[in-house]
CSV table of C-alpha atoms and ligand atoms in Angstrom, one decimal:
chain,number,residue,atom,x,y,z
A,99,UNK,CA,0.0,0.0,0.0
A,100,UNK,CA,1.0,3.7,-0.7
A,101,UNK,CA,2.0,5.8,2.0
A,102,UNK,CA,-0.4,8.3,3.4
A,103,UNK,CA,1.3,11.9,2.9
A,104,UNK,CA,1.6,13.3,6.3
A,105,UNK,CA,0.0,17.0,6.9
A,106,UNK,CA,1.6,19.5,9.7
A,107,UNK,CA,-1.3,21.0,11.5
A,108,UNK,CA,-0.1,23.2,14.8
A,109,UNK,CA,3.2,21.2,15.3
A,110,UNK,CA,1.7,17.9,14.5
A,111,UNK,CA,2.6,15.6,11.6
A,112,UNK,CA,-0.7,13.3,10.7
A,113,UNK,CA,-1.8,11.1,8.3
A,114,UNK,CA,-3.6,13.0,5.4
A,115,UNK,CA,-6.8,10.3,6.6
A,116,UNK,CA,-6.5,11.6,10.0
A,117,UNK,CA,-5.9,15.7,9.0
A,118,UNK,CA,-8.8,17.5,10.5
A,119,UNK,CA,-9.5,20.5,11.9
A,120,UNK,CA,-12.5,22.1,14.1
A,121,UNK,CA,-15.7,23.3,11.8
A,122,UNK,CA,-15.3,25.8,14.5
A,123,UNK,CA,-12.2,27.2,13.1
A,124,UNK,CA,-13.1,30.5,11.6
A,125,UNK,CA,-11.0,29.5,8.4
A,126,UNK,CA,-13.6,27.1,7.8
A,127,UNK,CA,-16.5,29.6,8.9
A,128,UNK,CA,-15.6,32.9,7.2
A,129,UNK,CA,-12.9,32.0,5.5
A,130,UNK,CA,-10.6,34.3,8.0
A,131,UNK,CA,-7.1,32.6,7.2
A,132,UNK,CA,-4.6,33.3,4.4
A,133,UNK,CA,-2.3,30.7,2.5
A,134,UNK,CA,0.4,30.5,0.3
A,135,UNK,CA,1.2,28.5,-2.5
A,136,UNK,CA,5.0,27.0,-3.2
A,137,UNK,CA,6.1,24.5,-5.5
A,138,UNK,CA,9.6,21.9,-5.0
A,139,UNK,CA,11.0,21.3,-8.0
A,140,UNK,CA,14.2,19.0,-7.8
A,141,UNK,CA,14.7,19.4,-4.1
A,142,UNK,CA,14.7,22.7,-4.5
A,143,UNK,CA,11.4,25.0,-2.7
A,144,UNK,CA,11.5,27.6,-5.0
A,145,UNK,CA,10.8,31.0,-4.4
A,146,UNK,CA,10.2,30.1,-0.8
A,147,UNK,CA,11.7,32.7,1.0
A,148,UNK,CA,9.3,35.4,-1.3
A,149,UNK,CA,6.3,33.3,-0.1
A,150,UNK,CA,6.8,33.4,3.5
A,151,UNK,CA,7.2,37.2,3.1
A,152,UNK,CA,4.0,37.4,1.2
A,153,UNK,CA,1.9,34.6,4.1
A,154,UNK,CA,3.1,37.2,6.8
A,155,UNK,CA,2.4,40.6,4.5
A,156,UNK,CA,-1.5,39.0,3.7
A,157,UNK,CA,-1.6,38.0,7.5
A,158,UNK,CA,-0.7,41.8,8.6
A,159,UNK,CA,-3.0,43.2,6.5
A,160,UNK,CA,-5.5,41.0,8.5
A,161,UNK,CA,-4.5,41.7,11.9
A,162,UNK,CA,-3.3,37.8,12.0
A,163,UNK,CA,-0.3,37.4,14.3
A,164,UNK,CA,1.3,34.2,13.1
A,165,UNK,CA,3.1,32.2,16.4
A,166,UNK,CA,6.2,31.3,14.2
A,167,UNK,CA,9.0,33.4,13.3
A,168,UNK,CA,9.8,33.5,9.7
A,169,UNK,CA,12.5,31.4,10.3
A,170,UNK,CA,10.8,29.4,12.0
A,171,UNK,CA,8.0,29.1,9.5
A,172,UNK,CA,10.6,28.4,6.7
A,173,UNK,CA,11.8,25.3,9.1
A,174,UNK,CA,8.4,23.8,9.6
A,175,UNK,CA,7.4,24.1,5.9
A,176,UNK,CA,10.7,22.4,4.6
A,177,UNK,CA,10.3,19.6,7.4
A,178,UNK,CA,6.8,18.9,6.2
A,179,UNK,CA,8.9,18.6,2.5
A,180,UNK,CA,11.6,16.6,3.7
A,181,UNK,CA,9.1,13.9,5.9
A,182,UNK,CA,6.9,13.1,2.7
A,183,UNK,CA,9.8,12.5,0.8
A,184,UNK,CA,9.4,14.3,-2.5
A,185,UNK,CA,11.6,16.2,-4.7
A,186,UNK,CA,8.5,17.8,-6.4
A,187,UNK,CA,6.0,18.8,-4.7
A,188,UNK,CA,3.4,21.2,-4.3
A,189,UNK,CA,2.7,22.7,-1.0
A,190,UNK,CA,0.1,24.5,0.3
A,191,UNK,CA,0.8,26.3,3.9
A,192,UNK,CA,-2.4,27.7,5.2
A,193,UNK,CA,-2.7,30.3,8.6
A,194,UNK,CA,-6.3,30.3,9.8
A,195,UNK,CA,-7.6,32.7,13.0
A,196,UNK,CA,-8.1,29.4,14.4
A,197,UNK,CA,-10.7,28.2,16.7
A,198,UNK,CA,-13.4,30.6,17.9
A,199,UNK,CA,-17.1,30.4,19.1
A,200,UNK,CA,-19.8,31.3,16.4
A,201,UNK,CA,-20.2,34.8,15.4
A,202,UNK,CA,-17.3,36.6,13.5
A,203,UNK,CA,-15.4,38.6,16.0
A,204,UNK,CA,-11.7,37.3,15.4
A,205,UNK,CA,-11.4,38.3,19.2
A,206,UNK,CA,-12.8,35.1,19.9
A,207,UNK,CA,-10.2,32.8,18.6
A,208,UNK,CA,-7.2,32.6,21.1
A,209,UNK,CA,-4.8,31.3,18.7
A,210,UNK,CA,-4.2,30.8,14.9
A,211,UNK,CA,-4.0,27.3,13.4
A,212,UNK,CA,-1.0,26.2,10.9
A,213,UNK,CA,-1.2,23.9,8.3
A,214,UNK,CA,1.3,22.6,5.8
A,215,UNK,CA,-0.2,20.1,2.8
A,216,UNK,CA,3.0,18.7,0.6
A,217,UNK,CA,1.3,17.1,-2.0
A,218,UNK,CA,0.6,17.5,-6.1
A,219,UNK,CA,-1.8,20.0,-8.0
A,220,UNK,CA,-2.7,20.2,-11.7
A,221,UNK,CA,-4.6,23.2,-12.7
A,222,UNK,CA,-4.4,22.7,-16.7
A,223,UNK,CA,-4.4,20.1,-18.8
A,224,UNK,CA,-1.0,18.5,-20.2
A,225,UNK,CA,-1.6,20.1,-23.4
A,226,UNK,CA,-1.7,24.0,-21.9
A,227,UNK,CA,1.9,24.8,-22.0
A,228,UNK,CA,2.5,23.4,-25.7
A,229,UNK,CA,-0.9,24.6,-27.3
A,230,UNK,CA,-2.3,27.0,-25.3
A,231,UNK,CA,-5.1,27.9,-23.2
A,232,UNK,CA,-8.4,29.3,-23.9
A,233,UNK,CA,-9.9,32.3,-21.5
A,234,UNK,CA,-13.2,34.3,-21.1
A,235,UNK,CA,-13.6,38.0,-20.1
A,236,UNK,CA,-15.9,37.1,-17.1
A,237,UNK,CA,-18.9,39.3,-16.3
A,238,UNK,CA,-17.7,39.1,-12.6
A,239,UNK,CA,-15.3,42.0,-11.5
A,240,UNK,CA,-12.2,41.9,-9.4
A,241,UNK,CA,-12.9,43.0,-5.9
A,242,UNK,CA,-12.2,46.6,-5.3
A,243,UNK,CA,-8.7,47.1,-3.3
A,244,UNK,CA,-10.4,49.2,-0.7
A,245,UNK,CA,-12.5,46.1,0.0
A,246,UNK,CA,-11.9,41.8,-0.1
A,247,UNK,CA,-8.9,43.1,-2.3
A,248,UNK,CA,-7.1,39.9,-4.1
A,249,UNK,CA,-3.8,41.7,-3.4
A,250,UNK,CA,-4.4,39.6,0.4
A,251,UNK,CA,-3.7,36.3,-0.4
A,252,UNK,CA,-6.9,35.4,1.8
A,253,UNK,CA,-8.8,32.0,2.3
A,254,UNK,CA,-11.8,33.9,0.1
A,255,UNK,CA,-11.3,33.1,-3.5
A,256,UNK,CA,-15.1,33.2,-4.2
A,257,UNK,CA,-14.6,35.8,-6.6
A,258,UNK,CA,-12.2,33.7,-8.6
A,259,UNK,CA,-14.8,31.0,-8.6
A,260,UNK,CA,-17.7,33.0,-9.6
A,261,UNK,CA,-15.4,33.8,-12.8
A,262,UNK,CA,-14.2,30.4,-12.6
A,263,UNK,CA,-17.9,29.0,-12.6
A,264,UNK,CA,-18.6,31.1,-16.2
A,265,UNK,CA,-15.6,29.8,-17.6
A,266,UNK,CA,-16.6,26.3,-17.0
A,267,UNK,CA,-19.9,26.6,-18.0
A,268,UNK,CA,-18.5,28.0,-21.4
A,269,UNK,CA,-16.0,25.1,-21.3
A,270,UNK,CA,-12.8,28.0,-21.4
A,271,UNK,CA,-9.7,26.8,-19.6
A,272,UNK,CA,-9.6,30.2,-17.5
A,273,UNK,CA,-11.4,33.2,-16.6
A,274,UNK,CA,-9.9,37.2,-17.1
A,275,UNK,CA,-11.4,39.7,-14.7
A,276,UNK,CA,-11.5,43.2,-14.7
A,277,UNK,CA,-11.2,45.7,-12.0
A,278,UNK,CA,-14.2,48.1,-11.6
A,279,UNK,CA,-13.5,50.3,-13.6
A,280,UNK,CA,-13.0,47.8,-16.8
A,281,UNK,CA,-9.5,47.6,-16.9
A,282,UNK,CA,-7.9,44.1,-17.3
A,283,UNK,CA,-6.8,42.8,-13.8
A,284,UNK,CA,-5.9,38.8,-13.8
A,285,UNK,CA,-6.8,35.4,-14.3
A,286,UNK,CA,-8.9,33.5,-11.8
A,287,UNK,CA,-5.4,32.2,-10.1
A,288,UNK,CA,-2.7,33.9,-11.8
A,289,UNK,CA,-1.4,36.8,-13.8
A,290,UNK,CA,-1.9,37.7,-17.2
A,291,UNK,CA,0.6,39.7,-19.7
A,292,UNK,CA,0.2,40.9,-23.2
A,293,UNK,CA,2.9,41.5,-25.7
A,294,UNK,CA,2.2,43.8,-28.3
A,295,UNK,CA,4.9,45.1,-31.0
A,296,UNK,CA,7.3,43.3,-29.0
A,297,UNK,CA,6.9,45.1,-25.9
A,298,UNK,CA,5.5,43.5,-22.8
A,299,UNK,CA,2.5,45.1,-20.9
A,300,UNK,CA,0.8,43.8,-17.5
A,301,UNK,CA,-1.9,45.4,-15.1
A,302,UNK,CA,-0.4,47.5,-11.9
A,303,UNK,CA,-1.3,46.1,-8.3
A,304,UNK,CA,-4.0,49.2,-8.5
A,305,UNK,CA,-5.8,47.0,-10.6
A,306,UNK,CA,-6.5,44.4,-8.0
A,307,UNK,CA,-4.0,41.5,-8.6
A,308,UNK,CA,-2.5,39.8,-6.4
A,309,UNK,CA,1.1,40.8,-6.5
A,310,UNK,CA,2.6,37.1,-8.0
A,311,UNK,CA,6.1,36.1,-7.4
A,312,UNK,CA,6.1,34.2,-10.5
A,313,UNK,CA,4.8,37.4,-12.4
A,314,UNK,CA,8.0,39.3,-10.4
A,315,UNK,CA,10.2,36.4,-11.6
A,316,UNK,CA,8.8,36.8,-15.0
A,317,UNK,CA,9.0,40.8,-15.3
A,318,UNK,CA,12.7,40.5,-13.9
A,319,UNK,CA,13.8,37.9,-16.6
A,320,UNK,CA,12.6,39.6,-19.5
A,321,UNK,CA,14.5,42.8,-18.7
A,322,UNK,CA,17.4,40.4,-18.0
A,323,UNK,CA,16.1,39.4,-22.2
A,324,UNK,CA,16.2,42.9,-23.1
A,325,UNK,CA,12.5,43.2,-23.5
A,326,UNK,CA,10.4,46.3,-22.2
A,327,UNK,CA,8.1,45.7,-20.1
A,328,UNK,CA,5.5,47.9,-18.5
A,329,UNK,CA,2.9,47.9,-16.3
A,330,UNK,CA,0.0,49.8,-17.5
A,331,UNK,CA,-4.1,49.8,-17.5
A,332,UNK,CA,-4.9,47.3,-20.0
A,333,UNK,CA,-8.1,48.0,-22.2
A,334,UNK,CA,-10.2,44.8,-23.3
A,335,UNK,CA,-9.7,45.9,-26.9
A,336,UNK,CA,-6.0,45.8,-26.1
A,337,UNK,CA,-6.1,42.6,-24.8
A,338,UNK,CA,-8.2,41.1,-27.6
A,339,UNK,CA,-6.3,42.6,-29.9
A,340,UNK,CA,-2.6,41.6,-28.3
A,341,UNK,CA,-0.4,39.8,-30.2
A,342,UNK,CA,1.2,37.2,-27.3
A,343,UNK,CA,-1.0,37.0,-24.0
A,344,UNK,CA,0.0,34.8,-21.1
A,345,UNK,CA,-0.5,34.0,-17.2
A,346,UNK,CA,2.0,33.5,-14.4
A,347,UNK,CA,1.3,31.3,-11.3
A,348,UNK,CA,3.2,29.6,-9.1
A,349,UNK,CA,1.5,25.8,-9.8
A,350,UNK,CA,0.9,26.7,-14.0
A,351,UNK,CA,4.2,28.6,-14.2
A,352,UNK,CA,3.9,30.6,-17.5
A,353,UNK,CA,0.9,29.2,-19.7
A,354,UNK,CA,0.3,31.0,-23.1
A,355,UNK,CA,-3.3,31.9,-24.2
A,356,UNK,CA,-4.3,31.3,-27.8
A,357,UNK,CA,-7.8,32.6,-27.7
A,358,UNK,CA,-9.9,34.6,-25.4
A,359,UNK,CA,-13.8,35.3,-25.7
A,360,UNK,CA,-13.7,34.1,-29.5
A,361,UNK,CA,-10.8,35.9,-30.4
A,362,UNK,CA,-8.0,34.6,-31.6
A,363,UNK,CA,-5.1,35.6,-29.9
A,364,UNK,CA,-2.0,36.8,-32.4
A,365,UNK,CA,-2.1,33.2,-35.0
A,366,UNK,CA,-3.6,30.9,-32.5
A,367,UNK,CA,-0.5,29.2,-31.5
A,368,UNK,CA,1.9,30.2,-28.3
A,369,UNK,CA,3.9,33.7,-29.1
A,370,UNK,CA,7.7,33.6,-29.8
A,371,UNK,CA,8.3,36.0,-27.1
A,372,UNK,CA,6.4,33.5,-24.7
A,373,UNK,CA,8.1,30.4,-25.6
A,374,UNK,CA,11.5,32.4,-24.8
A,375,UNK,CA,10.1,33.3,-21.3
A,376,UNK,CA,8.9,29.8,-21.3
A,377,UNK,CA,11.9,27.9,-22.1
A,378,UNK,CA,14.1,30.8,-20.0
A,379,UNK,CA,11.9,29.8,-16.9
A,380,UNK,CA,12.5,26.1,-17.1
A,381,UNK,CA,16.0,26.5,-16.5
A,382,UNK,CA,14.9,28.7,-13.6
A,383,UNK,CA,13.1,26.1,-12.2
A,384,UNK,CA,15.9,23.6,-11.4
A,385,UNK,CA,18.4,25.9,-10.0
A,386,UNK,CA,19.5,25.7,-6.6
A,387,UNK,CA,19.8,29.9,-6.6
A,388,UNK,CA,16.4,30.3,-6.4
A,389,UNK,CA,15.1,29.1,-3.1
A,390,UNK,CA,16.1,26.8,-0.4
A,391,UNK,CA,17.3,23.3,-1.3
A,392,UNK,CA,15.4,20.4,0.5
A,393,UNK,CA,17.3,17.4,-0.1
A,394,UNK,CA,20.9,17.1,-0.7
B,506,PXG,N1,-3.5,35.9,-8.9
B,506,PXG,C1,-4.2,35.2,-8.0
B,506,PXG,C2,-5.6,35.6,-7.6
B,506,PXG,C3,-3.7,34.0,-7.5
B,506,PXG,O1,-4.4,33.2,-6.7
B,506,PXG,C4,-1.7,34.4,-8.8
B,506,PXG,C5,-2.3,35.6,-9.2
B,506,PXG,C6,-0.3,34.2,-9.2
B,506,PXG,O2,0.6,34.5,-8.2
B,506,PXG,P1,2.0,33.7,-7.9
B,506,PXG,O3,2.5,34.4,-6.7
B,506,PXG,O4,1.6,32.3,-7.6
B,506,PXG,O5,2.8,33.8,-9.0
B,506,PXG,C7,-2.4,33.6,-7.9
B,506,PXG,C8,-1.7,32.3,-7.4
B,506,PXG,C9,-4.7,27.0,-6.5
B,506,PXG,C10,-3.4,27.8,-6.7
B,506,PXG,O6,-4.8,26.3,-5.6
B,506,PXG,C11,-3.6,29.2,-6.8
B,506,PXG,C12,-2.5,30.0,-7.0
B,506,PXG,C13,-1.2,29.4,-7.1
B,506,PXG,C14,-1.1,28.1,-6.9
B,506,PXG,C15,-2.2,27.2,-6.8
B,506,PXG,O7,-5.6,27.1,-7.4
B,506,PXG,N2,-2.7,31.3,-7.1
């Protein structure tokens, strides 16, 4: 028989079977938590070090006071790596307010709860990176940054999965949003960029997104190219009319999209400027530089 994974919840290692938490945990209730998402490639947690910053930026803007230090934190999650025994991996660390009484007051819960899942995700079919994905403009917005503001990497994703929901029911790989005042924001789960006479574009933070590490990454390496890139407010008519689009994320990496809302997107197949950045952050992906190495 296959051996269970084991999930760290509050200092614990348990079998994945036996990992539970209270349906009193305000994570669970309001979805009062925020989480971060790292991959392992070859031994190496990559980017790791940029996600616990992030986990304990989303959990100030909450008023969350995490009981690890960072260092700490970057300990436990690399433990949780090393215990399950895989070189890749997908983990998914997750700080809830923790156990409180019913009724929303975060005053209620004495102390947050800590979870670390090591395990595998697939968010696009195999076929994504090499063909392409497909996208809708959804009718949903982004939520405004002076409210639920994606720019928190919170437990609430509901407005991803309203857009989510009209992509589905479409049968489109992915969902575009716009902010609320029509500009082009992001994908349901990850960043989008357009090229356009060879010069990269991408929406600021004032748009809504949530500021990606891989879209960071990806901005950094194409200056290191020699490309331009700029962030900007993107039209919809720009977008359509773009002649490279793709999205950054941590578990998809850099997938290009070939059509979105019945437009083809440049000649329907993945952009040469894409498939640089593509193949540029492969290499990425396996070196040591970029995060903390997990096995030796
Ligand atoms: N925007 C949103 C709303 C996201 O959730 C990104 C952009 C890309 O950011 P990073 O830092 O990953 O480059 C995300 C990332 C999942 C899953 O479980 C979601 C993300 C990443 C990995 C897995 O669906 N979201």
């Amino acid at each position: 028989m296959e051996k269970e994974p084991l999930v760290y919840i509050d200092g614990s290692l348990v079998p994945k079977s036996q990992a539970k938490i209270s349906v009193f945990d305000h994570g669970f209730l309001y979805g009062d938590g925020v989480f971060e998402s790292i991959m392992v490639f070859n031994g190496v947690a990559f980017q790791i070090k940029e996600h616990v910053d992030r986990l304990y930026d989303s959990a100030k803007a909450l008023c969350l006071e995490i009981p690890l230090t960072k260092e700490e934190m970057l300990k436990a999650i690399i433990n949780a790596v090393r215990v399950n025994g895989l070189r890749d991996a997908y983990i998914r660390v997750l700080v809830t307010r923790g156990v409180g009484d019913l009724g929303l007051d975060p005053r209620k819960c004495r102390k947050p709860t800590l979870i670390i899942i090591v395990d595998k995700i697939k968010l696009f079919k195999d076929e994504a990176w090499s063909q392409g994905v497909t996208a809708i403009i959804s009718s949903v917005r982004r939520d405004r940054v002076d409210a639920t503001t994606h720019e928190i990497k919170s437990m609430n994703y509901l407005n991803s999965i309203l857009a989510k929901l009209e992509a589905n029911a479409v049968g489109a790989d992915e969902a575009i949003m716009l902010d609320e005042r029509g500009f082009v924001s992001e994908g349901a789960t990850d960043n989008i960029f357009i090229v356009k006479g060879g010069v990269i574009y991408t929406p600021q933070r004032s748009s809504g997104i949530l500021p990606g590490i891989t879209r960071r990454r990806i901005m950094m390496l194409a200056e290191e190219l020699g490309y331009h890139v700029v962030e900007k407010d993107i039209t919809p008519a720009e977008l359509l009319t773009a002649d490279e689009v793709f999205l950054t994320g941590t578990a998809a990496s850099i997938v290009p999209v070939v059509k979105i809302a019945g437009r083809t997107i440049g000649d329907g197949k993945p952009g040469v400027i894409t498939r640089k950045l593509m193949e540029k952050f492969r290499e990425l992906k396996e070196s040591p530089a970029e995060g903390i190495k997990v096995f030796e």
